[in-house]
Amino acid sequence: MSQRGSAWTSEDSAVVCTERYGSGSIQKYMQHEDGTISCERPHTQQHYRSIRDCFVSLFLPHGFPHSVSDDYLEYQLWDTLQAFSSSVTGSLATHSLLRGSGVGDSSATVTAATITWILRDGTGMVGRILFAWMKGSRLDCDAKRWRLFADVLNDVAIFMEILAPIFPSCFTLTVCAAGVFKCIVGVAGGATRAALTVHQARRDNMADVCAKDGSQETLVNLAGLLISLLVIPLVSDSPWVTYLLFVCLTSLHIYANYRAVRSIVMETLNQSRLSIVLEYFLREGRILSPAEANCREPLLPGLGWQVPVSVGVPLSTVVSSVSHMKLLKKGNDSLYLLGWRKDTGRLAVVLHERARSVDIIRSVVHAEVLHQRSGSTDPVRFSILAETHGLVSHMFPDFHNGLCASGWTTDRNVLDSDDWRANWDTSKEH
């Protein structure tokens, strides 16, 4: 076995092999005069390392840090802080709900409290189904934005539950509304957590990353429960102290969530990140790295700019006649048809059945370029469309190569493409 040149000292001359477990300390295998081999482990800080290794084994994925993304640890630290804050404020909300339901009030009935709880759970279930139907496909595309939205909405729901006992006549309505919000939080938070787990798991270890995330959350919630046992008796008779504590913990919760989401560096392209990268490329001639683009990605709804384009729509959404289709194909040798929706006038993309992820990325890039140049009348719009086909055909190969070289993933994307696919003659129309 070859040695590492000058890296070995004279006293290491009997070393025949070194090894380590994950990112742990290196241990040496020494050859003795009688030909036997023994393992020499580091003697320093053995007790500390054994405790550290036990902690890592319990709460971090197997093979950490090499088995997860580079942003994993920073995200988990901020996520732990926000989970602790949410756990304590959740206990405050539970205290208020029990008091509003009549616990401690001799005139309250068990039946009334049970009905309130049933209505709360029932409306929440309906809200969960409707939200998943309306926004389910968008959660993958804007996982970071929806993750932050879910946590802010959770704070709103907790605040409503804390205030509910103050307005007895509206208690049931307030509790039901808060229940709907919390169920929406469950859908958005759970779905985006799954999307982030896909990003963080780098060795096909999604189950392990998810399980260890659950262990971390359980430990944090346990700590939150212990703190709540101390805090609740102190604030139970003072609503204003409860409100002040809620404001402080919620501020910490929102800040920690923002820092957690901001620390994530996604290598897949959604429309916001693609718009940011394309705009910088057209202006500076350079592709932003995933870290650079993620730092610029807006996290709050309504912020940022992106072209309103529908990808993967039915052909009938865009094309109304054979001549219309020929106009869309003029100068076009790609596996998509870019045009305008007949109902709204927004840009839309019809995908060929052989279209792959790179073709979808190219179609959105084309939509961005076309949107910047588009005219107001049909003849002008179709003329500009034909011109942009050549522009994009010339520009996109360099853009795509730059994406790959900068670390972006192009064999998959989160551009919210629908599943409609068409089949047409892809030869270029002149």
Coordinates of C-alpha atoms in Angstrom, one line a residue:
M1 CA 0.0 0.0 0.0
S2 CA 1.5 3.4 -0.9
Q3 CA 2.0 6.0 1.7
R4 CA 1.2 9.7 1.5
G5 CA 4.8 10.9 0.8
S6 CA 5.9 13.7 3.1
A7 CA 2.6 13.5 5.1
W8 CA 4.0 10.6 7.1
T9 CA 6.7 11.3 9.7
S10 CA 9.4 8.9 10.8
E11 CA 7.3 7.7 13.8
D12 CA 4.5 6.8 11.4
S13 CA 6.7 4.4 9.4
A14 CA 4.7 1.5 10.7
V15 CA 1.3 2.8 9.6
V16 CA -0.2 0.6 7.0
C17 CA -3.7 2.1 6.7
T18 CA -5.9 4.9 8.1
E19 CA -9.6 5.2 8.3
R20 CA -12.4 7.2 9.7
Y21 CA -16.1 7.0 10.1
G22 CA -17.9 9.8 8.3
S23 CA -16.3 13.1 9.3
G24 CA -14.9 11.7 12.5
S25 CA -11.3 11.6 13.7
I26 CA -8.7 9.5 11.8
Q27 CA -7.5 6.3 13.4
K28 CA -4.3 4.5 12.3
Y29 CA -3.6 0.8 11.8
M30 CA 0.0 0.1 13.0
Q31 CA 2.1 -2.8 11.9
H32 CA 4.2 -4.5 14.7
E33 CA 7.5 -6.4 14.4
D34 CA 5.7 -9.7 14.7
G35 CA 3.5 -8.8 11.6
T36 CA 0.3 -8.2 13.5
I37 CA -1.8 -5.1 13.0
S38 CA -3.5 -3.1 15.7
C39 CA -5.7 0.0 15.6
E40 CA -4.4 3.2 17.2
R41 CA -7.2 5.6 18.1
P42 CA -6.7 9.2 19.1
H43 CA -6.5 9.5 22.9
T44 CA -7.4 13.2 23.1
Q45 CA -10.9 14.2 24.2
Q46 CA -12.2 10.7 24.1
H47 CA -15.0 11.4 26.6
Y48 CA -16.1 14.5 24.7
R49 CA -16.1 12.7 21.4
S50 CA -18.1 9.8 22.7
I51 CA -20.8 12.2 23.9
R52 CA -20.7 14.2 20.6
D53 CA -20.8 11.0 18.5
C54 CA -23.8 9.8 20.5
F55 CA -25.6 13.1 19.9
V56 CA -24.8 13.0 16.2
S57 CA -26.1 9.4 16.0
L58 CA -29.3 10.3 17.7
F59 CA -30.3 13.5 16.0
L60 CA -28.3 13.9 12.7
P61 CA -28.6 11.8 9.6
H62 CA -26.2 8.9 9.1
G63 CA -23.0 10.1 7.5
F64 CA -23.5 13.7 8.5
P65 CA -22.3 16.1 7.1
H66 CA -21.5 14.4 3.8
S67 CA -24.9 12.8 3.4
V68 CA -26.8 16.1 3.5
S69 CA -26.6 19.5 1.6
D70 CA -24.2 22.2 2.7
D71 CA -27.0 24.3 4.1
Y72 CA -28.4 21.6 6.3
L73 CA -26.9 22.5 9.6
E74 CA -27.6 26.3 9.4
Y75 CA -31.2 25.6 8.4
Q76 CA -31.7 23.1 11.2
L77 CA -30.3 25.4 13.9
W78 CA -32.7 28.2 12.9
D79 CA -35.5 25.7 12.5
T80 CA -34.9 24.4 16.0
L81 CA -35.2 27.9 17.4
Q82 CA -38.4 28.6 15.6
A83 CA -39.9 25.3 16.7
F84 CA -39.1 26.0 20.3
S85 CA -40.8 29.4 20.1
S86 CA -43.8 27.9 18.4
S87 CA -44.1 25.2 21.0
V88 CA -44.3 27.7 23.9
T89 CA -46.8 30.0 22.1
G90 CA -48.8 26.8 21.3
S91 CA -49.1 26.0 25.0
L92 CA -50.3 29.6 25.6
A93 CA -53.0 29.1 23.0
T94 CA -54.0 25.7 24.4
H95 CA -54.4 27.4 27.9
S96 CA -56.6 30.1 26.4
L97 CA -58.7 27.6 24.4
L98 CA -59.4 25.4 27.5
R99 CA -60.3 28.5 29.5
G100 CA -62.6 29.7 26.7
S101 CA -64.2 26.2 26.5
G102 CA -65.3 26.4 30.1
V103 CA -62.6 24.6 32.0
G104 CA -62.9 25.9 35.6
D105 CA -66.3 27.4 35.0
S106 CA -69.1 25.6 36.9
S107 CA -71.8 26.8 34.5
A108 CA -70.0 25.4 31.4
T109 CA -71.1 22.0 30.0
V110 CA -69.1 19.2 28.6
T111 CA -71.5 18.9 25.6
A112 CA -70.9 22.6 24.6
A113 CA -67.1 22.2 24.8
T114 CA -67.3 19.0 22.8
I115 CA -69.4 20.6 20.0
T116 CA -67.0 23.5 19.8
W117 CA -64.1 21.0 19.4
I118 CA -65.9 19.0 16.8
L119 CA -66.8 22.1 14.8
R120 CA -63.2 23.2 15.0
D121 CA -61.8 19.9 13.7
G122 CA -64.5 19.6 11.0
T123 CA -63.9 23.0 9.5
G124 CA -60.2 22.4 9.6
M125 CA -60.5 19.2 7.7
V126 CA -62.6 20.9 5.0
G127 CA -60.0 23.7 4.8
R128 CA -57.2 21.2 4.5
I129 CA -58.9 19.5 1.5
L130 CA -59.7 22.7 -0.3
F131 CA -56.2 24.2 0.2
A132 CA -54.5 21.1 -1.0
W133 CA -56.8 21.1 -4.1
M134 CA -56.1 24.8 -4.9
K135 CA -52.4 25.2 -4.1
G136 CA -51.0 21.7 -3.9
S137 CA -49.1 22.0 -7.2
R138 CA -47.6 25.3 -6.3
L139 CA -46.0 24.1 -3.1
D140 CA -43.1 22.4 -4.9
C141 CA -42.4 25.4 -7.0
D142 CA -42.1 27.9 -4.2
A143 CA -41.2 25.7 -1.3
K144 CA -39.3 28.4 0.6
R145 CA -42.0 31.0 0.2
W146 CA -44.8 28.7 1.2
R147 CA -42.7 27.4 4.2
L148 CA -42.5 31.0 5.5
F149 CA -46.1 31.6 4.7
A150 CA -47.1 28.5 6.7
D151 CA -45.2 29.6 9.8
V152 CA -46.6 33.2 9.7
L153 CA -50.1 31.8 9.3
N154 CA -49.5 29.5 12.3
D155 CA -48.7 32.6 14.4
V156 CA -51.9 34.2 13.2
A157 CA -53.9 31.1 14.2
I158 CA -52.3 31.0 17.7
F159 CA -53.0 34.7 18.2
M160 CA -56.7 34.1 17.3
E161 CA -56.9 31.3 19.8
I162 CA -55.3 33.4 22.6
L163 CA -57.8 36.2 21.9
A164 CA -60.8 33.9 21.5
P165 CA -61.8 33.9 25.2
I166 CA -62.1 37.7 25.2
F167 CA -65.0 37.6 22.8
P168 CA -67.3 34.8 24.2
S169 CA -70.0 35.5 21.6
C170 CA -67.6 34.8 18.8
F171 CA -65.6 32.1 20.5
T172 CA -66.7 29.2 18.3
L173 CA -66.4 31.2 15.1
T174 CA -62.9 32.4 16.1
V175 CA -61.8 28.9 17.1
C176 CA -63.1 27.4 13.8
A177 CA -61.3 30.0 11.7
A178 CA -58.0 29.3 13.7
G179 CA -58.6 25.6 13.1
V180 CA -58.8 26.2 9.3
F181 CA -55.6 28.2 9.4
K182 CA -53.8 25.5 11.4
C183 CA -54.9 22.8 8.9
I184 CA -53.6 24.9 6.0
V185 CA -50.4 25.2 8.0
G186 CA -50.3 21.5 8.3
V187 CA -50.6 21.0 4.5
A188 CA -48.2 23.8 3.5
G189 CA -45.7 23.0 6.2
G190 CA -45.7 19.3 5.7
A191 CA -45.5 19.5 1.9
T192 CA -42.7 22.1 1.9
R193 CA -40.8 20.1 4.5
A194 CA -40.9 17.1 2.2
A195 CA -39.6 19.3 -0.7
L196 CA -36.8 20.6 1.5
T197 CA -36.0 17.0 2.6
V198 CA -35.6 16.0 -1.1
H199 CA -33.1 18.9 -1.4
Q200 CA -31.1 18.1 1.7
A201 CA -30.9 14.3 1.3
R202 CA -27.8 13.7 -0.9
R203 CA -27.3 9.9 -0.6
D204 CA -30.8 8.7 -1.3
N205 CA -31.4 9.0 2.4
M206 CA -34.7 10.9 2.5
A207 CA -36.2 8.6 5.1
D208 CA -33.2 9.0 7.5
V209 CA -33.2 12.8 7.1
C210 CA -36.9 12.9 7.7
A211 CA -36.7 10.6 10.7
K212 CA -33.8 12.6 12.3
D213 CA -35.7 15.8 11.7
G214 CA -38.6 14.3 13.6
S215 CA -36.3 13.4 16.4
Q216 CA -35.0 17.0 16.6
E217 CA -38.5 18.4 16.6
T218 CA -39.5 16.0 19.3
L219 CA -36.6 17.0 21.5
V220 CA -37.4 20.7 20.9
N221 CA -41.1 20.2 21.7
L222 CA -40.1 18.4 24.9
A223 CA -38.0 21.4 25.9
G224 CA -40.9 23.7 25.0
L225 CA -43.3 21.7 27.2
L226 CA -40.9 21.9 30.2
I227 CA -40.6 25.6 29.8
S228 CA -44.4 25.9 29.4
L229 CA -44.9 24.0 32.7
L230 CA -42.9 26.9 34.3
V231 CA -44.4 29.7 32.3
I232 CA -48.2 28.9 32.2
P233 CA -48.8 29.1 36.0
L234 CA -47.0 32.5 36.0
V235 CA -49.1 34.1 33.2
S236 CA -52.5 32.3 33.7
D237 CA -54.0 35.2 35.8
S238 CA -52.4 38.0 33.7
P239 CA -53.7 38.3 30.1
W240 CA -51.3 41.3 29.4
V241 CA -48.3 39.2 30.4
T242 CA -49.5 36.5 28.1
Y243 CA -49.8 38.9 25.2
L244 CA -46.4 40.4 25.9
L245 CA -44.8 36.9 26.0
F246 CA -46.7 36.0 22.8
V247 CA -45.3 39.1 21.0
C248 CA -41.7 38.4 22.1
L249 CA -41.8 34.7 21.2
T250 CA -43.6 35.3 17.9
S251 CA -41.1 37.9 16.9
L252 CA -38.4 35.4 17.6
H253 CA -40.3 32.7 15.7
I254 CA -40.8 34.8 12.5
Y255 CA -37.1 36.0 12.5
A256 CA -35.8 32.4 13.0
N257 CA -38.1 31.2 10.2
Y258 CA -36.9 33.9 7.9
R259 CA -33.2 33.1 8.6
A260 CA -33.9 29.3 8.2
V261 CA -35.6 29.7 4.8
R262 CA -33.1 32.3 3.6
S263 CA -30.2 29.8 4.4
I264 CA -31.6 27.2 2.0
V265 CA -29.7 27.0 -1.4
M266 CA -31.9 25.2 -3.9
E267 CA -30.1 24.1 -7.1
T268 CA -33.4 23.5 -9.0
L269 CA -34.9 26.3 -11.0
N270 CA -38.3 27.7 -10.2
Q271 CA -39.6 30.7 -12.1
S272 CA -38.3 33.3 -9.6
R273 CA -34.8 31.9 -9.6
L274 CA -34.8 31.5 -13.4
S275 CA -35.9 35.1 -13.8
I276 CA -33.1 36.3 -11.6
V277 CA -30.4 34.2 -13.3
L278 CA -31.7 35.1 -16.8
E279 CA -31.9 38.8 -16.1
Y280 CA -28.3 38.9 -14.7
F281 CA -27.1 36.8 -17.7
L282 CA -28.6 39.2 -20.2
R283 CA -27.2 42.2 -18.4
E284 CA -23.8 41.0 -17.3
G285 CA -23.1 37.9 -19.5
R286 CA -22.5 35.7 -16.4
I287 CA -24.6 33.0 -14.7
L288 CA -25.2 33.5 -11.0
S289 CA -24.4 30.5 -8.8
P290 CA -27.2 28.8 -6.8
A291 CA -26.0 30.6 -3.7
E292 CA -26.0 34.0 -5.3
A293 CA -29.4 33.6 -6.9
N294 CA -31.0 32.1 -3.8
C295 CA -29.9 35.2 -1.8
R296 CA -31.9 37.4 -4.2
E297 CA -35.0 35.2 -4.4
P298 CA -38.0 37.0 -2.8
L299 CA -39.6 35.1 0.0
L300 CA -42.8 37.1 0.6
P301 CA -45.9 36.8 -1.6
G302 CA -46.2 39.7 -4.1
L303 CA -42.5 40.5 -4.1
G304 CA -40.2 40.0 -7.1
W305 CA -41.1 39.9 -10.8
Q306 CA -41.7 37.1 -13.1
V307 CA -43.6 36.6 -16.4
P308 CA -47.1 35.2 -16.0
V309 CA -46.8 32.1 -18.2
S310 CA -48.7 28.8 -18.1
V311 CA -46.5 25.8 -19.1
G312 CA -47.9 22.5 -20.4
V313 CA -51.4 23.7 -21.4
P314 CA -53.7 22.0 -23.9
L315 CA -53.2 23.0 -27.6
S316 CA -56.8 24.3 -27.7
T317 CA -55.9 26.9 -25.1
V318 CA -53.5 28.6 -27.5
V319 CA -54.3 27.5 -31.1
S320 CA -57.7 28.2 -32.9
S321 CA -56.8 27.4 -36.5
V322 CA -54.2 25.7 -38.8
S323 CA -53.0 29.1 -39.9
H324 CA -52.7 30.2 -36.3
M325 CA -50.5 27.1 -35.5
K326 CA -48.3 27.8 -38.6
L327 CA -47.7 31.3 -37.2
L328 CA -46.6 29.8 -33.9
K329 CA -44.3 27.3 -35.7
K330 CA -42.7 29.9 -38.0
G331 CA -38.9 29.8 -37.3
N332 CA -39.5 27.4 -34.5
D333 CA -37.4 24.2 -34.2
S334 CA -38.0 23.6 -30.5
L335 CA -40.2 21.0 -28.7
Y336 CA -42.7 23.6 -27.6
L337 CA -45.2 26.1 -29.0
L338 CA -45.1 29.5 -27.3
G339 CA -48.2 31.7 -27.8
W340 CA -51.0 33.5 -26.0
R341 CA -54.0 32.1 -24.2
K342 CA -57.3 32.8 -26.0
D343 CA -59.1 33.4 -22.7
T344 CA -56.7 35.7 -20.8
G345 CA -54.1 36.8 -23.3
R346 CA -51.3 35.6 -21.0
L347 CA -48.3 33.7 -22.4
A348 CA -48.7 30.0 -22.5
V349 CA -46.6 27.0 -23.6
V350 CA -47.8 23.9 -25.4
L351 CA -45.2 21.1 -24.8
H352 CA -44.4 18.3 -27.3
E353 CA -44.6 14.8 -26.0
R354 CA -40.8 14.5 -26.4
A355 CA -40.1 17.6 -24.3
R356 CA -37.8 17.2 -21.4
S357 CA -36.7 19.4 -18.5
V358 CA -34.3 21.4 -20.6
D359 CA -37.0 22.1 -23.1
I360 CA -39.3 23.4 -20.3
I361 CA -36.5 25.6 -19.0
R362 CA -36.0 26.9 -22.5
S363 CA -39.7 27.6 -23.0
V364 CA -39.8 29.8 -19.9
V365 CA -36.6 31.6 -20.9
H366 CA -38.3 32.2 -24.3
A367 CA -41.4 33.5 -22.5
E368 CA -39.3 36.0 -20.5
V369 CA -37.5 37.2 -23.6
L370 CA -40.8 37.5 -25.6
H371 CA -42.5 39.3 -22.7
Q372 CA -39.9 42.1 -22.8
R373 CA -40.4 42.7 -26.5
S374 CA -44.1 41.8 -27.1
G375 CA -46.3 44.2 -29.0
S376 CA -50.0 45.0 -28.6
T377 CA -51.4 43.8 -31.9
D378 CA -51.5 40.3 -33.3
P379 CA -49.3 41.0 -36.5
V380 CA -46.7 42.7 -34.3
R381 CA -46.8 40.0 -31.7
F382 CA -46.3 37.2 -34.2
S383 CA -43.5 39.0 -36.0
I384 CA -41.7 39.5 -32.7
L385 CA -42.3 35.9 -31.8
A386 CA -40.7 34.7 -35.0
E387 CA -37.6 36.9 -34.3
T388 CA -37.2 35.7 -30.8
H389 CA -37.1 32.0 -31.9
G390 CA -33.8 32.8 -33.6
L391 CA -32.6 34.9 -30.7
V392 CA -33.3 32.1 -28.1
S393 CA -31.9 29.4 -30.4
H394 CA -28.6 31.3 -30.5
M395 CA -28.5 32.3 -26.8
F396 CA -29.9 29.3 -25.0
P397 CA -27.0 26.8 -25.5
D398 CA -24.6 29.2 -23.8
F399 CA -27.1 29.9 -21.1
H400 CA -27.7 26.2 -20.5
N401 CA -24.0 25.4 -20.4
G402 CA -23.5 28.2 -17.9
L403 CA -26.3 26.8 -15.7
C404 CA -24.6 23.4 -15.7
A405 CA -21.2 24.8 -15.0
S406 CA -22.4 27.0 -12.2
G407 CA -24.0 24.1 -10.3
W408 CA -27.6 24.3 -11.3
T409 CA -29.7 21.2 -11.9
T410 CA -31.3 21.1 -15.3
D411 CA -32.5 17.5 -15.7
R412 CA -35.4 18.4 -13.4
N413 CA -37.1 21.7 -12.5
V414 CA -40.0 23.2 -10.4
L415 CA -41.5 25.5 -13.1
D416 CA -45.0 24.4 -12.4
S417 CA -45.5 22.6 -15.7
D418 CA -48.9 20.9 -16.2
D419 CA -49.1 17.4 -17.8
W420 CA -50.6 18.2 -21.2
R421 CA -48.4 17.0 -24.1
A422 CA -49.1 17.3 -27.8
N423 CA -47.5 15.7 -30.9
W424 CA -46.8 17.7 -34.1
D425 CA -44.3 17.9 -36.9
T426 CA -41.2 19.6 -35.3
S427 CA -39.6 20.6 -38.6
K428 CA -39.0 24.3 -38.8
E429 CA -41.6 26.4 -40.6
H430 CA -40.3 29.3 -42.8

